[in-house]
Amino acid sequence: MYTVIFGCGRVGSHVAGALSSEGHSVVVVDRDPVAFKQLPAGFSGFTLVRNASEFDVMEDAKVREADLVVAATQDDNLNLMLASFARDLLGVNQVIARVFDLSSKAVGEALGITISCSTELVGRSIMAQIRGDEAK
């Protein structure tokens, strides 16, 4: 599977490392070259120092050929835009946008984008711990 990940923070680097360790082909895009230091030592993919908000970065990362695009930058709106463009303009079947704000989650879902909302996931985990739920 060929995956393009936008954003090499904690989430992007974690997903990139996990996919790479499973033998997938991964390209990680981040505007800050220092961010790539978060990738695990065994990461076998490629890195691209680019600003994800520039449309031609999608061509450089070969998004049109991707099986999966994960938008995990620190900007909810950028993540929603990247996921929308990848799916609607470039034909990528599987796109996931990470967002922080619950209102961004609602916008993404209205657009039909698969959303991972950090705020909601952590909130659910904390509530499960408060309640003593076994399944977290």
Coordinates of N, CA, C and O in Angstrom, one line a residue, residues 2 4 14 20 22 35 40 61 71 78 85 105 111 122:
Y2 N 0.5 2.2 -0.8 CA 1.3 3.5 -0.9 C 0.5 4.5 -0.1 O -0.7 4.8 -0.5
V4 N 0.5 8.5 1.7 CA 1.1 9.8 1.8 C 0.5 10.4 3.1 O -0.7 10.4 3.3
H14 N 4.1 8.6 14.1 CA 3.7 7.3 14.7 C 3.0 6.4 13.6 O 3.4 5.2 13.4
S20 N 5.3 1.8 7.9 CA 6.7 1.4 7.3 C 7.1 0.0 7.9 O 7.6 -0.8 7.2
E22 N 5.3 -2.4 8.7 CA 4.5 -3.4 8.1 C 4.8 -3.6 6.7 O 4.2 -4.4 6.0
A35 N 11.2 18.1 12.0 CA 10.1 17.2 12.4 C 10.4 15.7 12.1 O 9.9 14.8 12.8
P40 N 10.6 6.9 13.6 CA 11.4 5.8 14.3 C 12.7 5.4 13.5 O 12.7 5.6 12.2
A61 N 4.4 14.6 -4.1 CA 4.2 13.5 -3.2 C 3.5 12.3 -4.0 O 3.4 11.2 -3.4
A71 N -4.1 13.1 6.6 CA -3.8 14.5 6.8 C -3.7 14.7 8.3 O -4.7 14.7 9.0
L78 N -6.6 22.9 7.2 CA -5.7 22.3 6.2 C -5.9 20.8 6.0 O -5.9 20.3 4.9
F85 N -9.2 17.4 -1.3 CA -8.5 17.5 -2.5 C -8.1 16.1 -3.0 O -8.2 15.7 -4.1
K105 N -14.7 18.3 13.2 CA -15.2 16.9 13.0 C -16.5 16.9 12.3 O -16.7 16.2 11.3
L111 N -18.8 16.5 4.9 CA -18.1 16.3 3.6 C -17.9 14.9 3.2 O -17.4 14.6 2.1
V122 N -9.5 11.2 23.1 CA -9.0 11.4 24.5 C -10.1 11.6 25.5 O -10.0 11.0 26.6

